[in-house]
Amino acid sequence: MNRAPLLISSRNPKKIKEIKTLLSPYFEVSDLSQYPDFPEVEETKNTFSGNAGLKAIEISRHFHGYVIADDSGLCVKVLNNKPGVYSARYAGKDATDKENNAKLLEDLSFFKDTRPWFASFNCCIVLAQGGEKVAEFNGVVEGKITHQEFGEGGFGYDPLFIPKGHKQTFAELSPEKKNKMSHRANALSQFVQWCENNL
Ligand code: IMP
């Protein structure tokens, strides 16, 4: 497969880094930091698929080539799958990762008797071109939430999430290990497989 140009419709540097690591062997990858004039797309839908679609389709109207967008988040069972699509802004608009993690632990403090707190990270990747959705890929990783933050790596809720079958959080595991099992890695490997069959 030739390294075709691919734009990631995101301005989140840590998310971009993970996606680039996984896709650079296959694509000439760029991201929105290289296109400051492209519009800011608001996430107004209530599903990962809906928001990933908005971000990919709108930006693909401005870019000559393929565009992918990732919408992802954490779903905690005892919180009725919250924060879900609101993961980035759980503690409020422009909340930091620290603030979101603190709010999650505060909300979970009411459920001390119902541990383990089962959770999953979910990721939807939408591929678009010329204002049209081309395909969609969904990845999930199951695990549980810890009672305090552990580790410095990764981003978002990584210091609180222990993937099933492991004893350390995503923030304690190496980026290589996270990138082998994460929700994003899972969705992106389906995307790469799809490209090998269709492009
Ligand atoms: P999005 O930019 O609307 O997709 O927001 C995704 C949010 O979900 C991030 O800001 C994080 O809070 C959370 N999230 C998504 N993927 C991960 C991950 O791999 N690790 C930790 N948190 C994540």
Short mmCIF file of C-alpha atoms and ligand atoms in Angstrom, two decimals:
data_model
loop_
_atom_site.label_atom_id
_atom_site.label_comp_id
_atom_site.label_asym_id
_atom_site.label_seq_id
_atom_site.Cartn_x
_atom_site.Cartn_y
_atom_site.Cartn_z
CA MET A 1 0.00 0.00 0.00
CA ASN A 2 1.35 3.51 -0.92
CA ARG A 3 1.54 6.14 1.82
CA ALA A 4 -1.52 8.19 0.79
CA PRO A 5 -2.18 11.59 2.44
CA LEU A 6 -4.53 11.44 5.43
CA LEU A 7 -5.69 14.30 7.65
CA ILE A 8 -6.61 13.70 11.30
CA SER A 9 -9.49 16.02 12.20
CA SER A 10 -8.24 16.78 15.72
CA ARG A 11 -6.39 19.45 17.68
CA ASN A 12 -5.71 17.21 20.71
CA PRO A 13 -1.89 16.72 20.59
CA LYS A 14 -1.85 13.55 22.72
CA LYS A 15 -4.62 11.89 20.73
CA ILE A 16 -2.87 12.91 17.48
CA LYS A 17 0.41 11.42 18.71
CA GLU A 18 -1.24 8.04 19.39
CA ILE A 19 -2.98 8.02 16.01
CA LYS A 20 0.20 9.06 14.16
CA THR A 21 2.23 6.32 15.84
CA LEU A 22 -0.27 3.74 14.64
CA LEU A 23 -0.92 5.09 11.12
CA SER A 24 2.41 6.58 9.96
CA PRO A 25 3.63 3.26 8.53
CA TYR A 26 0.67 3.35 6.14
CA PHE A 27 -0.19 7.04 5.54
CA GLU A 28 1.37 10.48 5.14
CA VAL A 29 -0.42 11.82 8.21
CA SER A 30 -1.18 15.49 8.97
CA ASP A 31 -3.46 17.10 11.56
CA LEU A 32 -5.40 20.31 12.13
CA SER A 33 -2.44 22.13 13.73
CA GLN A 34 -1.17 22.42 10.12
CA TYR A 35 -4.50 23.93 8.97
CA PRO A 36 -5.31 26.74 11.44
CA ASP A 37 -7.94 28.22 9.08
CA PHE A 38 -10.10 25.11 9.03
CA PRO A 39 -13.28 25.52 11.13
CA GLU A 40 -13.72 24.42 14.73
CA VAL A 41 -16.38 21.66 14.67
CA GLU A 42 -18.73 21.55 17.65
CA GLU A 43 -19.61 18.12 19.06
CA THR A 44 -23.39 18.44 19.23
CA LYS A 45 -24.43 14.77 18.92
CA ASN A 46 -25.00 12.34 21.77
CA THR A 47 -23.15 9.35 20.31
CA PHE A 48 -19.44 8.74 19.56
CA SER A 49 -20.41 7.87 15.99
CA GLY A 50 -22.44 11.07 15.55
CA ASN A 51 -19.65 13.34 16.80
CA ALA A 52 -16.88 11.54 14.89
CA GLY A 53 -19.05 11.90 11.77
CA LEU A 54 -19.51 15.64 12.32
CA LYS A 55 -15.76 16.19 12.76
CA ALA A 56 -14.70 14.06 9.78
CA ILE A 57 -17.37 15.14 7.28
CA GLU A 58 -17.14 18.90 7.92
CA ILE A 59 -13.34 18.99 7.69
CA SER A 60 -13.35 16.80 4.58
CA ARG A 61 -15.22 19.61 2.76
CA HIS A 62 -12.04 21.70 3.12
CA PHE A 63 -9.35 19.07 2.45
CA HIS A 64 -8.46 17.34 -0.79
CA GLY A 65 -8.03 13.72 0.33
CA TYR A 66 -9.13 11.38 3.10
CA VAL A 67 -9.98 12.69 6.59
CA ILE A 68 -10.47 10.68 9.78
CA ALA A 69 -11.94 11.82 13.08
CA ASP A 70 -11.88 10.01 16.40
CA ASP A 71 -14.57 10.52 19.01
CA SER A 72 -13.84 8.64 22.16
CA GLY A 73 -14.57 8.50 25.85
CA LEU A 74 -14.93 6.58 29.06
CA CYS A 75 -18.17 4.80 30.05
CA VAL A 76 -18.49 3.82 33.73
CA LYS A 77 -21.17 1.19 34.43
CA VAL A 78 -22.22 2.36 37.90
CA LEU A 79 -22.62 5.91 36.54
CA ASN A 80 -24.98 4.74 33.78
CA ASN A 81 -22.14 4.92 31.26
CA LYS A 82 -21.17 8.50 32.07
CA PRO A 83 -19.09 10.51 31.23
CA GLY A 84 -19.41 8.94 27.73
CA VAL A 85 -19.48 11.52 24.93
CA TYR A 86 -18.99 14.23 27.56
CA SER A 87 -15.64 12.79 28.71
CA ALA A 88 -13.55 15.79 27.59
CA ARG A 89 -15.86 18.30 29.32
CA TYR A 90 -17.11 16.23 32.31
CA ALA A 91 -16.00 18.82 34.90
CA GLY A 92 -17.04 21.72 32.63
CA LYS A 93 -16.11 23.37 29.35
CA ASP A 94 -12.30 23.53 28.93
CA ALA A 95 -11.81 21.27 32.00
CA THR A 96 -8.31 19.85 32.43
CA ASP A 97 -7.63 16.11 32.65
CA LYS A 98 -6.91 16.57 36.40
CA GLU A 99 -10.30 18.26 36.93
CA ASN A 100 -12.17 15.57 34.99
CA ASN A 101 -10.42 12.81 36.94
CA ALA A 102 -11.19 14.53 40.25
CA LYS A 103 -14.88 14.82 39.32
CA LEU A 104 -15.01 11.16 38.32
CA LEU A 105 -13.55 10.08 41.68
CA GLU A 106 -15.92 12.40 43.53
CA ASP A 107 -18.95 10.94 41.70
CA LEU A 108 -17.69 7.41 42.36
CA SER A 109 -17.20 8.12 46.07
CA PHE A 110 -20.99 7.59 46.43
CA PHE A 111 -20.52 4.01 45.17
CA LYS A 112 -17.78 2.81 47.56
CA ASP A 113 -19.74 -0.38 48.28
CA THR A 114 -20.16 -1.37 44.65
CA ARG A 115 -16.54 -1.90 43.62
CA PRO A 116 -14.99 -2.90 41.27
CA TRP A 117 -16.11 0.03 39.15
CA PHE A 118 -16.31 -1.60 35.73
CA ALA A 119 -15.74 0.71 32.79
CA SER A 120 -14.85 0.76 29.12
CA PHE A 121 -13.03 3.12 26.82
CA ASN A 122 -14.82 3.47 23.49
CA CYS A 123 -13.55 4.91 20.24
CA CYS A 124 -15.32 5.58 16.97
CA ILE A 125 -13.25 6.47 13.91
CA VAL A 126 -15.08 7.93 10.91
CA LEU A 127 -13.43 8.15 7.48
CA ALA A 128 -14.75 10.87 5.16
CA GLN A 129 -13.93 12.39 1.79
CA GLY A 130 -15.43 15.39 -0.04
CA GLY A 131 -18.13 15.97 2.57
CA GLU A 132 -19.33 12.34 2.59
CA LYS A 133 -18.90 9.60 5.20
CA VAL A 134 -17.00 6.66 3.69
CA ALA A 135 -16.75 4.19 6.60
CA GLU A 136 -16.85 3.82 10.39
CA PHE A 137 -14.80 1.68 12.81
CA ASN A 138 -15.49 1.07 16.52
CA GLY A 139 -13.07 -0.11 19.19
CA VAL A 140 -13.60 -0.91 22.87
CA VAL A 141 -11.35 -1.87 25.77
CA GLU A 142 -12.88 -3.14 29.01
CA GLY A 143 -11.44 -2.53 32.45
CA LYS A 144 -12.06 -0.91 35.82
CA ILE A 145 -11.53 2.44 37.56
CA THR A 146 -9.07 2.76 40.46
CA HIS A 147 -9.71 4.75 43.68
CA GLN A 148 -6.85 7.20 42.98
CA GLU A 149 -4.60 8.21 40.07
CA PHE A 150 -1.58 6.02 39.26
CA GLY A 151 1.09 6.81 36.64
CA GLU A 152 2.21 9.76 34.54
CA GLY A 153 1.86 8.50 30.96
CA GLY A 154 -0.95 8.76 28.42
CA PHE A 155 -3.67 11.40 28.80
CA GLY A 156 -7.26 11.94 29.96
CA TYR A 157 -8.53 9.23 32.30
CA ASP A 158 -5.50 6.96 31.74
CA PRO A 159 -4.24 7.29 35.37
CA LEU A 160 -7.59 5.88 36.60
CA PHE A 161 -8.18 3.04 34.11
CA ILE A 162 -6.85 -0.51 34.56
CA PRO A 163 -7.45 -2.60 31.43
CA LYS A 164 -8.89 -6.10 32.00
CA GLY A 165 -6.19 -8.71 32.63
CA HIS A 166 -3.67 -6.11 33.89
CA LYS A 167 -2.67 -4.70 37.28
CA GLN A 168 -1.47 -1.25 36.15
CA THR A 169 -3.32 1.74 34.75
CA PHE A 170 -2.94 2.89 31.14
CA ALA A 171 -0.81 5.76 32.53
CA GLU A 172 1.61 3.26 34.13
CA LEU A 173 1.87 0.96 31.10
CA SER A 174 4.30 1.93 28.32
CA PRO A 175 2.86 3.74 25.26
CA GLU A 176 3.75 0.62 23.23
CA LYS A 177 1.64 -1.58 25.53
CA LYS A 178 -1.30 0.87 25.54
CA ASN A 179 -1.10 1.15 21.75
CA LYS A 180 -1.42 -2.62 21.40
CA MET A 181 -4.67 -2.94 23.36
CA SER A 182 -6.44 0.42 23.47
CA HIS A 183 -9.90 1.22 22.10
CA ARG A 184 -8.17 3.57 19.60
CA ALA A 185 -5.67 0.91 18.50
CA ASN A 186 -8.53 -1.52 18.01
CA ALA A 187 -10.57 0.88 15.83
CA LEU A 188 -7.47 1.98 13.88
CA SER A 189 -6.38 -1.58 13.11
CA GLN A 190 -9.86 -2.21 11.63
CA PHE A 191 -9.37 0.99 9.60
CA VAL A 192 -5.97 -0.17 8.28
CA GLN A 193 -7.46 -3.56 7.37
CA TRP A 194 -10.31 -1.80 5.54
CA CYS A 195 -7.79 0.35 3.61
CA GLU A 196 -5.83 -2.73 2.58
CA ASN A 197 -9.04 -4.25 1.18
CA ASN A 198 -10.61 -1.13 -0.34
CA LEU A 199 -8.04 1.51 -1.35
P1 IMP B 1 -13.06 13.87 22.24
O1 IMP B 1 -11.95 14.74 21.78
O2 IMP B 1 -14.39 14.52 22.31
O3 IMP B 1 -13.10 12.54 21.52
O4 IMP B 1 -12.73 13.58 23.77
C1 IMP B 1 -12.20 12.42 24.20
C2 IMP B 1 -12.02 12.48 25.70
O5 IMP B 1 -12.24 11.16 26.21
C3 IMP B 1 -10.60 12.87 26.10
O6 IMP B 1 -10.48 14.24 26.34
C4 IMP B 1 -10.39 12.05 27.36
O7 IMP B 1 -10.95 12.71 28.45
C5 IMP B 1 -11.19 10.79 27.08
N1 IMP B 1 -10.37 9.77 26.39
C6 IMP B 1 -10.51 9.33 25.11
N2 IMP B 1 -9.56 8.43 24.82
C7 IMP B 1 -8.80 8.33 25.91
C8 IMP B 1 -7.62 7.56 26.20
O8 IMP B 1 -7.06 6.83 25.38
N3 IMP B 1 -7.15 7.71 27.44
C9 IMP B 1 -7.72 8.51 28.38
N4 IMP B 1 -8.78 9.27 28.15
C10 IMP B 1 -9.32 9.17 26.91
#
